Tab-separated table of C-alpha atoms and ligand atoms in Angstrom:
chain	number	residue	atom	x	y	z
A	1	UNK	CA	174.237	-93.782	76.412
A	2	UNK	CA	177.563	-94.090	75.085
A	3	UNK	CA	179.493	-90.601	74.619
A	4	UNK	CA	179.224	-89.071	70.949
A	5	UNK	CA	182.629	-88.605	69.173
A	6	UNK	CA	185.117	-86.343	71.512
A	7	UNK	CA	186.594	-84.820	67.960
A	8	UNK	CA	182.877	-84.083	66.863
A	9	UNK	CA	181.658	-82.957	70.371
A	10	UNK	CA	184.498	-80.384	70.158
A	11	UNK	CA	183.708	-79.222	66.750
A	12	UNK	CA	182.005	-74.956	67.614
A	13	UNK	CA	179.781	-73.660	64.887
A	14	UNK	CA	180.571	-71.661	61.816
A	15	UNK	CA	180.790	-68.154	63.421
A	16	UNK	CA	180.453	-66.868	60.296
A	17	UNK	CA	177.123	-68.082	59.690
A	18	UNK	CA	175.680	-68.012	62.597
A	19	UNK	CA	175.814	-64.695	62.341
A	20	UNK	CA	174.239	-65.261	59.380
A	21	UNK	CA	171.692	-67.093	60.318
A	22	UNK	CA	171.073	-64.806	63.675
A	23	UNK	CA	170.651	-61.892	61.119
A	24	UNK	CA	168.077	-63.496	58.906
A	25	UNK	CA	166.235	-64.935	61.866
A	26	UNK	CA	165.533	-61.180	63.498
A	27	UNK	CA	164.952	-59.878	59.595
A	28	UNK	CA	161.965	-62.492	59.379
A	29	UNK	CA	160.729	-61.342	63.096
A	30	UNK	CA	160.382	-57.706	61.368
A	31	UNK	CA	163.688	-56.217	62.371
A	32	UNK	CA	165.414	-54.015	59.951
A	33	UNK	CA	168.835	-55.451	60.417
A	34	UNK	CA	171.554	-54.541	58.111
A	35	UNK	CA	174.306	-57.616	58.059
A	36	UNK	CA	177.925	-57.553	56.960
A	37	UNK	CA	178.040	-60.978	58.560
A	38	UNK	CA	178.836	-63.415	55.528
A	39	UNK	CA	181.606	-63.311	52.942
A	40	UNK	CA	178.474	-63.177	50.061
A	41	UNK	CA	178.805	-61.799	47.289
A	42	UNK	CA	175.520	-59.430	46.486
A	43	UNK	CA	175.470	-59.924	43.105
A	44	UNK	CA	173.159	-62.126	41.072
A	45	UNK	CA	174.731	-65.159	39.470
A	46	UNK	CA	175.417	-63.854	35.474
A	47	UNK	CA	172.949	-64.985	33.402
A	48	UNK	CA	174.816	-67.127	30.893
A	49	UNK	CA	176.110	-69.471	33.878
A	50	UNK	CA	172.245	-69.307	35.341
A	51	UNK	CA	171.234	-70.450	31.480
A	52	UNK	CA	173.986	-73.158	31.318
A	53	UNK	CA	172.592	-74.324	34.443
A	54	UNK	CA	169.284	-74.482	32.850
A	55	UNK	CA	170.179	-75.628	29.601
A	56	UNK	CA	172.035	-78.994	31.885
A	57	UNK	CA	168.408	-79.736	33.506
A	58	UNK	CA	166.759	-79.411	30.051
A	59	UNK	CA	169.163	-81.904	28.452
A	60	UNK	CA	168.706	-84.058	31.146
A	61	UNK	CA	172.618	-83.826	32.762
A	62	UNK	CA	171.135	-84.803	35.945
A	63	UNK	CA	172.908	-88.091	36.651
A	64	UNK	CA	175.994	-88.996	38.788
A	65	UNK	CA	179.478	-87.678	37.692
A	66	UNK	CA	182.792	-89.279	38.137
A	67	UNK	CA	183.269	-88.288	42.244
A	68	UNK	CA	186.245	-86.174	41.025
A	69	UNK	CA	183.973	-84.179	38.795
A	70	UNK	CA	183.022	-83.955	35.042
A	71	UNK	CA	186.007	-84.040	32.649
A	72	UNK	CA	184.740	-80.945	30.967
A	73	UNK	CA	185.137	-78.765	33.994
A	74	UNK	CA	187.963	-80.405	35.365
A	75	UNK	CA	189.761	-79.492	31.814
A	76	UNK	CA	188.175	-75.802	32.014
A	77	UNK	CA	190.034	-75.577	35.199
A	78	UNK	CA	193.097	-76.573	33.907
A	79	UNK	CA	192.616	-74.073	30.979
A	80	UNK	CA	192.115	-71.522	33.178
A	81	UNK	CA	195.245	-72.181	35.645
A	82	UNK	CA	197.361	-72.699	32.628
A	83	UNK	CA	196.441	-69.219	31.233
A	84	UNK	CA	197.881	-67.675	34.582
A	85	UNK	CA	200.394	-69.506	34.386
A	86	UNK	CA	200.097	-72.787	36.351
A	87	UNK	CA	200.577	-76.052	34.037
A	88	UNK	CA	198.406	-78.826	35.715
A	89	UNK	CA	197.162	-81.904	33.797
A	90	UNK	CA	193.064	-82.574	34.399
A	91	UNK	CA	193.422	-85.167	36.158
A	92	UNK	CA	195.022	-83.164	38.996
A	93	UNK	CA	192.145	-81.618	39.744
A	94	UNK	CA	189.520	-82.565	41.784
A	95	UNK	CA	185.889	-80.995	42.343
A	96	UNK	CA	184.080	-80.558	45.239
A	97	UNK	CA	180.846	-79.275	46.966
A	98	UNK	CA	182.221	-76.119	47.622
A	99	UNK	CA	186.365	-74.696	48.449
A	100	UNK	CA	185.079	-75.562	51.716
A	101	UNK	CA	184.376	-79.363	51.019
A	102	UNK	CA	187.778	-78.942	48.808
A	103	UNK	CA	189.514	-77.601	51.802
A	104	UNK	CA	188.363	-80.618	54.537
A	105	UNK	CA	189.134	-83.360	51.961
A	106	UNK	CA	192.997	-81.894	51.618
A	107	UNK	CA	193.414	-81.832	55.438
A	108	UNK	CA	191.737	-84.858	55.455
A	109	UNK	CA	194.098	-86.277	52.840
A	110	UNK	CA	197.328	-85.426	54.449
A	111	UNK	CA	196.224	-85.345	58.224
A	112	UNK	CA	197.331	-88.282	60.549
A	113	UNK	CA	196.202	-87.967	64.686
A	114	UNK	CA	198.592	-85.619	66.199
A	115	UNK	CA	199.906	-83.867	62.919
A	116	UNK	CA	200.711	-80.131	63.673
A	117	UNK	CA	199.025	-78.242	60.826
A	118	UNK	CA	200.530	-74.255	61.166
A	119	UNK	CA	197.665	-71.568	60.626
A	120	UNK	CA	198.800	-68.019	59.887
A	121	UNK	CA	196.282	-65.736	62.535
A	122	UNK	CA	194.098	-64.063	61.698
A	123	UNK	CA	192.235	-67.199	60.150
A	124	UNK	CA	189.104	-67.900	58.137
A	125	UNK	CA	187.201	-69.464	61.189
A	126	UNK	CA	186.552	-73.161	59.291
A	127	UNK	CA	190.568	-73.635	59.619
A	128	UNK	CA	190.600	-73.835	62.817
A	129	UNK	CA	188.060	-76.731	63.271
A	130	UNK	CA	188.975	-78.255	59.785
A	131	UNK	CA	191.805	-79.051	61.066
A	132	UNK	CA	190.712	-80.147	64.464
A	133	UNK	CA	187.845	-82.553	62.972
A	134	UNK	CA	190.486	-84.111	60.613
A	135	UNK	CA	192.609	-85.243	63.906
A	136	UNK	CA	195.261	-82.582	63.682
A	137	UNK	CA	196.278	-79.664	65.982
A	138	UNK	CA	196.537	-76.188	65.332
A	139	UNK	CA	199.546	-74.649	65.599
A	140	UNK	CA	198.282	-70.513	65.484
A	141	UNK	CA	200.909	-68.322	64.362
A	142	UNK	CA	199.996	-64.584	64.883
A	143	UNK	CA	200.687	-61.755	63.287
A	144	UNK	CA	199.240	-58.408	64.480
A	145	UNK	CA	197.641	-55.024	62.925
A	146	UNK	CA	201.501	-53.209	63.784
A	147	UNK	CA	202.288	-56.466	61.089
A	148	UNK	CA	199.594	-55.812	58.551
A	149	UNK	CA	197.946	-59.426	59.899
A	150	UNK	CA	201.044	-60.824	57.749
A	151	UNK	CA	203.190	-63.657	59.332
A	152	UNK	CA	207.255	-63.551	58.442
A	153	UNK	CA	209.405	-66.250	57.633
A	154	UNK	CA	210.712	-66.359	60.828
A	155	UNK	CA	207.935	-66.786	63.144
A	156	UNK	CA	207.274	-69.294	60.332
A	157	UNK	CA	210.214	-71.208	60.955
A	158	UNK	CA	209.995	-71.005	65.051
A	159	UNK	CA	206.374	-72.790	64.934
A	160	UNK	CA	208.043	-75.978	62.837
A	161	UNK	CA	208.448	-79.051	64.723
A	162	UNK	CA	208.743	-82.447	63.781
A	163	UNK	CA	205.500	-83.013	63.918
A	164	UNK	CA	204.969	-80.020	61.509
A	165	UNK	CA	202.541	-81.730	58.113
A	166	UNK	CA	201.421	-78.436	56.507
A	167	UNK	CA	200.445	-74.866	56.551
A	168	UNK	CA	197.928	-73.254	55.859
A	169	UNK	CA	197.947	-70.059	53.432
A	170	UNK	CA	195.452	-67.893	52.136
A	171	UNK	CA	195.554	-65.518	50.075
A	172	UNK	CA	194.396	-62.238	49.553
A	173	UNK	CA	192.568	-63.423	53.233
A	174	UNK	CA	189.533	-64.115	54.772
A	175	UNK	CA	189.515	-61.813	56.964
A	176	UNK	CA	192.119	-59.383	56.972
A	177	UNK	CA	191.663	-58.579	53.397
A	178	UNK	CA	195.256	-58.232	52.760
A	179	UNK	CA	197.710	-59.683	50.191
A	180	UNK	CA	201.025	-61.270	50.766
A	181	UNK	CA	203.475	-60.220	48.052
A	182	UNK	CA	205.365	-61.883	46.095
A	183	UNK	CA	208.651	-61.448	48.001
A	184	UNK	CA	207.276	-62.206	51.410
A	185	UNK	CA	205.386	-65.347	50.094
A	186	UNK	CA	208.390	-66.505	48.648
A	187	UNK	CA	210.333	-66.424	52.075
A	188	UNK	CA	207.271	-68.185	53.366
A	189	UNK	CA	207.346	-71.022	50.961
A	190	UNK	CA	211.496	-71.188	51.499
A	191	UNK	CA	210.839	-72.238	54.864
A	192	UNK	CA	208.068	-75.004	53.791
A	193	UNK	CA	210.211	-76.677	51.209
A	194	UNK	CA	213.363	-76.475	53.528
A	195	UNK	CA	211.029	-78.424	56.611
A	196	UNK	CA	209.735	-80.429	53.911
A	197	UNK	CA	206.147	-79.130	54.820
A	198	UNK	CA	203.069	-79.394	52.698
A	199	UNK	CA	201.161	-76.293	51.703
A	200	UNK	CA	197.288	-75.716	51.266
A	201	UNK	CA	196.634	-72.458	49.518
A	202	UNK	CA	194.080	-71.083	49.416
A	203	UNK	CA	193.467	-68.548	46.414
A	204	UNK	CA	190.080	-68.564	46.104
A	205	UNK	CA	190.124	-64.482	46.338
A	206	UNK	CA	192.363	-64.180	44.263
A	207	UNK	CA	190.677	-62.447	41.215
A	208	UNK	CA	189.631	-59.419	44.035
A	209	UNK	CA	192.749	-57.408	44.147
A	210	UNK	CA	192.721	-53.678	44.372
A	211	UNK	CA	195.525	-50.960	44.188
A	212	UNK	CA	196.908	-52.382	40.673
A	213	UNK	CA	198.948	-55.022	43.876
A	214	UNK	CA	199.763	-58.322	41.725
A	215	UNK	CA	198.427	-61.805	42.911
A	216	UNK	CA	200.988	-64.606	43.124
A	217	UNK	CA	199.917	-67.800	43.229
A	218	UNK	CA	202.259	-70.273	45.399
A	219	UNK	CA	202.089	-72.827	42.633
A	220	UNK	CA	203.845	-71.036	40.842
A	221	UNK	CA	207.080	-70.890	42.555
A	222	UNK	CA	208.939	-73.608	40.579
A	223	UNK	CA	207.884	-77.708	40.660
A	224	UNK	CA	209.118	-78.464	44.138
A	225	UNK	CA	206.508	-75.872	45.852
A	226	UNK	CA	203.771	-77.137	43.117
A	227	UNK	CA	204.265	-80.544	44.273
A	228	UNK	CA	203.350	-79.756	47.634
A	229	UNK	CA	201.090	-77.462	47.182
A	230	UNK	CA	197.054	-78.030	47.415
A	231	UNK	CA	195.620	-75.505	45.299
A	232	UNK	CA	192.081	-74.464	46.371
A	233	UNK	CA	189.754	-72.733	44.277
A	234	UNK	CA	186.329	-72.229	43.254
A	235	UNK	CA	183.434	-70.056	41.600
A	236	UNK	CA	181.669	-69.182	45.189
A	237	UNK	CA	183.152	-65.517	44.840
A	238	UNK	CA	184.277	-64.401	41.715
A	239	UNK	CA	181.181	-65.529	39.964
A	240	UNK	CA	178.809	-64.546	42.711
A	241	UNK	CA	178.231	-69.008	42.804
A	242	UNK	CA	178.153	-69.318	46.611
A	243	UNK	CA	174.789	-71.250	46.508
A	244	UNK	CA	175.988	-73.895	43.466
A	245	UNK	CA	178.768	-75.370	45.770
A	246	UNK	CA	181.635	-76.053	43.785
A	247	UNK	CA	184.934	-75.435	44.066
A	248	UNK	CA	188.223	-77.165	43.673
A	249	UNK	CA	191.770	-79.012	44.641
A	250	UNK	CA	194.763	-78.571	42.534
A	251	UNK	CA	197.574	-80.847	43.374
A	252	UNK	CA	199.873	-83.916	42.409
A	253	UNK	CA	198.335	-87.148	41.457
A	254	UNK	CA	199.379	-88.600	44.499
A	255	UNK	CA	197.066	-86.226	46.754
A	256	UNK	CA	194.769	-85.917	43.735
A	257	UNK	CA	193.924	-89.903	43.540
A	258	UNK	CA	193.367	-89.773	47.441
A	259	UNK	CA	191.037	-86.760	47.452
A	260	UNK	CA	188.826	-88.419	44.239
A	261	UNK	CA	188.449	-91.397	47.092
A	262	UNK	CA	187.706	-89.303	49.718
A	263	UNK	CA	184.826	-88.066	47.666
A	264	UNK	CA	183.434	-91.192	45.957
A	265	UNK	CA	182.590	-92.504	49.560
A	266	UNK	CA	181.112	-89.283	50.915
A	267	UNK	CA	179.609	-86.401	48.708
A	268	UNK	CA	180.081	-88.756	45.810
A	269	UNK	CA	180.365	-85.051	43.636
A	270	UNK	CA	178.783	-81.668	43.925
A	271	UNK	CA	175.435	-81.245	42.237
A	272	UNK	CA	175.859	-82.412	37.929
A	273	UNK	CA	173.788	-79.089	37.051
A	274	UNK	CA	175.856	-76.748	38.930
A	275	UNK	CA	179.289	-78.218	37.602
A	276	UNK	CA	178.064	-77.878	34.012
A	277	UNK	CA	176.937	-73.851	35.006
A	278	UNK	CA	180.632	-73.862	36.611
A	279	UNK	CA	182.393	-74.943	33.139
A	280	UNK	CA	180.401	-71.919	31.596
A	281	UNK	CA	181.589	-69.426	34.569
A	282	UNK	CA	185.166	-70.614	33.888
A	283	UNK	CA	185.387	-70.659	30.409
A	284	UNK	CA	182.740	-68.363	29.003
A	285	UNK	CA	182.644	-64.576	29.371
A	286	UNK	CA	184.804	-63.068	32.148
A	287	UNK	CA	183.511	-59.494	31.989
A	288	UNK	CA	181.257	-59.616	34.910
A	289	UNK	CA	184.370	-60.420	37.043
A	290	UNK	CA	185.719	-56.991	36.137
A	291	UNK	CA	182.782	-55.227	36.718
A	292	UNK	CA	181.949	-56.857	40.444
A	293	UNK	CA	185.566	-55.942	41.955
A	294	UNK	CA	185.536	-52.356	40.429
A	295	UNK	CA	182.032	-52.113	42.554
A	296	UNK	CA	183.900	-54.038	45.367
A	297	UNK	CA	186.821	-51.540	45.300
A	298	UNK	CA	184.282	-48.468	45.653
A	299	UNK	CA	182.499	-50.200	48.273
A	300	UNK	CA	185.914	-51.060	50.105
A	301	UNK	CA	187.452	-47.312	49.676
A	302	UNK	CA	183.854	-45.775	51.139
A	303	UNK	CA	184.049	-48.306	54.412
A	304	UNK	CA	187.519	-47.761	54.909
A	305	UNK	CA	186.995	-43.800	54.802
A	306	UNK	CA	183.906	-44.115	57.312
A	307	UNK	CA	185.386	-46.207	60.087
A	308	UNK	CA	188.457	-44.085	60.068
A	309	UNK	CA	186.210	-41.295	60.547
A	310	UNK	CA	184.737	-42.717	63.706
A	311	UNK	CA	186.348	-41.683	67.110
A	312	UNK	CA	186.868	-45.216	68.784
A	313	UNK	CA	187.492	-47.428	65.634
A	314	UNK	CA	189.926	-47.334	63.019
A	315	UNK	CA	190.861	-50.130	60.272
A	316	UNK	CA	193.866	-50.846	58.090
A	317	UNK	CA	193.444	-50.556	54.074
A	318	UNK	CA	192.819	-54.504	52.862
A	319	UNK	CA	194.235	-54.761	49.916
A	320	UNK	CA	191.756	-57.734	48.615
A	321	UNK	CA	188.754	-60.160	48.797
A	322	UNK	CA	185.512	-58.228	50.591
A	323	UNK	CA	186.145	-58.125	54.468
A	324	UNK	CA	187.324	-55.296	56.368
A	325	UNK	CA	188.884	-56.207	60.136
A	326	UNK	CA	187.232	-53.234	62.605
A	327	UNK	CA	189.546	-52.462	65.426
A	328	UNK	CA	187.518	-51.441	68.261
A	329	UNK	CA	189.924	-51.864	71.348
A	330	UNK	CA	189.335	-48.089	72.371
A	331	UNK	CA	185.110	-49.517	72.935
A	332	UNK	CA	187.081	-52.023	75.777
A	333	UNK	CA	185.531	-50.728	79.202
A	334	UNK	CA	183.522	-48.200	77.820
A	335	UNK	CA	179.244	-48.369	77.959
A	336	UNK	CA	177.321	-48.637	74.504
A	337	UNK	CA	173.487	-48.473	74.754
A	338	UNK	CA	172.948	-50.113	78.302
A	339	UNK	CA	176.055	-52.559	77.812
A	340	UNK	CA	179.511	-52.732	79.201
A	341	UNK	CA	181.774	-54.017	76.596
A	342	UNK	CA	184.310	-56.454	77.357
A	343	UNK	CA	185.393	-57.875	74.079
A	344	UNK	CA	184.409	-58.308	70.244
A	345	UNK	CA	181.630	-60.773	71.410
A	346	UNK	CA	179.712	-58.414	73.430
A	347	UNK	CA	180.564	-55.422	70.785
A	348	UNK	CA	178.853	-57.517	67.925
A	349	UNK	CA	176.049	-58.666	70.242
A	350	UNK	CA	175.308	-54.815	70.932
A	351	UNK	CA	175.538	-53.290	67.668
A	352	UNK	CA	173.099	-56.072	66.444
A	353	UNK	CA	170.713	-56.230	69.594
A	354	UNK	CA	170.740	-52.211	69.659
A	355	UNK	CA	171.350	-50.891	65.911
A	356	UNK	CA	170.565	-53.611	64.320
A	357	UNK	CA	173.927	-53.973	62.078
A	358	UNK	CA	175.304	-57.533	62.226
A	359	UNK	CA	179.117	-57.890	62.066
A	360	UNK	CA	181.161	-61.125	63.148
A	361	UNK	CA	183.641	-60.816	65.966
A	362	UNK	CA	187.019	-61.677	65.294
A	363	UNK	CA	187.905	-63.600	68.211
A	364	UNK	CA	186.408	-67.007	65.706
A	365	UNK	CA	189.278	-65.729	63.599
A	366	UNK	CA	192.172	-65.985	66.059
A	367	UNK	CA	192.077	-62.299	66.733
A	368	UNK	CA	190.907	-60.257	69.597
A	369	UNK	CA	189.300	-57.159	69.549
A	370	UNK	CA	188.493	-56.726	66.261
A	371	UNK	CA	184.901	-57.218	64.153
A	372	UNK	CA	184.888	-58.363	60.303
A	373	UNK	CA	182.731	-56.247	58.415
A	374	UNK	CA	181.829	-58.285	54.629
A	375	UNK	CA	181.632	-55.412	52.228
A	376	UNK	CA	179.785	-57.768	49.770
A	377	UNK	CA	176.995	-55.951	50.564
A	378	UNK	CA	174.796	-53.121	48.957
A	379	UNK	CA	176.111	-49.064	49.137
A	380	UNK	CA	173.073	-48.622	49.906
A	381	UNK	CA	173.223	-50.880	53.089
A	382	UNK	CA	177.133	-50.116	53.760
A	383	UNK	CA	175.906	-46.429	53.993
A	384	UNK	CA	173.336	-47.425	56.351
A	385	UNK	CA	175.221	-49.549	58.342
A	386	UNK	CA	177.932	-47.179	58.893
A	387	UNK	CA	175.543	-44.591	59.984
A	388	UNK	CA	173.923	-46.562	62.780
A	389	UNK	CA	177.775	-47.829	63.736
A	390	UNK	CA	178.660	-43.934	64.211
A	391	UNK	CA	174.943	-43.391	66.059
A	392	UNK	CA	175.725	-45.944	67.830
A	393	UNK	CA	178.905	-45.181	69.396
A	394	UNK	CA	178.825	-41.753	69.634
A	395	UNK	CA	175.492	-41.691	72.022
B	1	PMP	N1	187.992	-70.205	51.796
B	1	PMP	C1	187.770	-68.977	52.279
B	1	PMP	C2	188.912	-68.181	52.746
B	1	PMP	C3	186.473	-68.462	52.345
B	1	PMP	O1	186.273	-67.244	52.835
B	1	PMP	C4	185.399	-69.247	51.916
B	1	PMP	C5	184.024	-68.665	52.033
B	1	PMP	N2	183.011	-69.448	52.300
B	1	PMP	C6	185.692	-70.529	51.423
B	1	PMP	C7	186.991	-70.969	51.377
B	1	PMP	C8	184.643	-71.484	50.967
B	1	PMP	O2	183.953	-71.088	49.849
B	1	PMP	P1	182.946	-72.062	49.122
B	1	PMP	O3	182.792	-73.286	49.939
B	1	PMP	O4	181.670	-71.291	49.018
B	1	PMP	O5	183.526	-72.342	47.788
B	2	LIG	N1	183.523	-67.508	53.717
B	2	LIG	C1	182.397	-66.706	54.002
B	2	LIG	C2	182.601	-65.977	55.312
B	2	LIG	O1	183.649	-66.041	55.879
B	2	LIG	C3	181.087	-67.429	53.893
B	2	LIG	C4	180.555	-68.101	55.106
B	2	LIG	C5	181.271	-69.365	55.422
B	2	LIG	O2	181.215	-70.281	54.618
B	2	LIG	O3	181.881	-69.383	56.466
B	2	LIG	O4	181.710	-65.307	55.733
């Protein structure tokens, strides 16, 4: 037979959820495995976006949309930016299944073979292929724990080439947890509108910020950065939606016109009932928003305390979103249970194999040595975990 796609053949699987799905396979053999694999929130949808959902079946909204996504919600999105400050007309904004789906239809609207697209490391792990199963190449740029995971302007500026399309920013991130202020983002974006670079941002953490730090959005650094910025959103975490699958693309009509294509010849649109329940999570109550990052910051300031606590691993304060990044290069060399660990694989592989607590390694996010605990999880599990992590290593 003829060879399958060389782009698809080198596409790896989500590490995040094959954790995931690793994890829920031993829980249905009988194993009590706790898992901090997957960026979930815990929570249970709120109820009035569950009943809008409901109420769309009952009145029969269960046709096709327009493949950029029902006017309402597109215009409850734009409501909502322009409250924080970001003035974008409706038909700028495009819906999709999911920030994910968002994300891969902006790569795949600005990505030619060959483009270098530059991705600030540590990375969400879907980056990294994104980019690679859009035809681009991924230009890593690193920054370290001495660095707070942050990149600077200037190792910014020394990964341009001419070949340079975009970068990639998110923000608070997936997985470091932390936040790029306002100042540093600002010398970021200099250097993208001086290369004349295109910027996906993604912001879809951004209502989980902790320590009274303030969220900047890159749109909002004057019309020049808005018009090449790709503005990703969606209701997956702050409205505990991950299942519904919709989430969004801000941008100029240009990008936005070529995106609403995109979709009408693949997903067509996400699902009609969940974009009606996403109009009432943007535009109804907010309170529940509150309420799951105050619970999100407890759960954050108990993990962070723990792993500190534990000779061999140690972690740096995030400063948003749910993830905590473990370091655990003292465990290098040393013997856990009946293993000799050599890296973040074979760490995660023992702690789930031999305490049953499932973490992701980092080395899917560009960094090695380190393990991504998701504190969108129960206290009553993140207390568990953490007690089998300290067992664990300390026999
Ligand atoms: N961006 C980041 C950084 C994420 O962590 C996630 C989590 N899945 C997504 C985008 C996608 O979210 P969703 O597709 O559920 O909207
Ligand atoms: N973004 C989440 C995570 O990093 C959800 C899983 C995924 O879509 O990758 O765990």
């Amino acid at each position: 037979m003829k060879p399958v796609s060389k782009i698809a053949e080198a596409v790896r699987a989500s590490t995040t959820l094959a954790v995931d799905s690793l994890a829920k396979q031993m829980k249905a053999d009988g194993y009590d495995v706790v898992g901090f694999g997957t960026g979930e929130p815990d929570f249970q949808t709120p109820e009035n976006i569950n009943l809008a959902g409901i109420e769309a079946i009952r009145a029969g909204k269960t046709k096709y949309t327009p493949s950029a996504g029902i006017i309402p919600l597109r215009k409850a999105i734009a409501e909502q930016l322009k409250s924080e400050g970001l003035d974008y007309d409706y038909t700028q904004i495009v819906v999709a299944s999911g920030a994910k789906h968002s994300l891969f239809i902006a790569l795949s609207a600005l990505t030619d073979p060959g483009d270098e697209i530059i991705l600030p490391a540590p990375y969400w792990v879907s980056y990294y292929e994104m980019i690679k199963m859009t035809g681009g190449v991924p230009v890593v740029v690193s920054a370290g724990e001495d660095q707070n995971f942050k990149i600077t302007a200037q190792q910014l500026e020394a990964a341009v080439t001419n070949k340079t399309k975009c970068v990639i920013f998110n923000n608070p991130s997936n997985p470091t947890g932390m936040l790029y202020s306002r100042d540093e983002l600002k010398a970021l974006v200099d250097v993208c509108v001086k290369h004349d670079l295109y910027i996906i941002a993604d912001e879809i953490y951004y209502k989980l910020v902790y320590d009274g730090l303030e969220f900047t959005s890159i749109a909002s650094f004057g019309d020049d950065v808005k018009e090449r910025t790709l503005l990703i959103n969606g209701v997956s975490k702050s409205y505990a939606m991950t299942g519904w699958r919709v989430g969004y693309c801000a941008s100029n009509k240009q990008l936005a016109k070529i995106m609403s294509n995109y979709l009408s010849h693949s997903t067509g649109a996400p699902s009609t009932i969940s974009q009606w329940a996403a109009v009432e999570a943007i535009s109804g109550p907010q309170d529940t928003v509150e309420t799951m990052r105050l619970e999100f910051l407890k759960r954050r300031d108990y993990i962070v305390d723990r792993i500190n606590a534990i000779p061999g691993v140690s972690c740096v304060k995030p400063e948003g979103a749910f993830y905590v990044m473990m370091n655990i290069e003292k465990l290098i060399g040393r013997t856990l249970g009946s293993k000799l660990i050599e890296n973040d694989d074979d760490f995660a592989v023992a702690l789930l194999e031999m305490a049953l607590v499932a973490v992701v390694p980092c080395s899917g996010f560009g960094a090695k040595n380190f393990v991504r605990w998701s504190y969108a999880a129960s206290m009553e599990n993140i207390e568990k975990g953490l007690n089998r992590l300290e067992k664990f290593i300390s026999e």
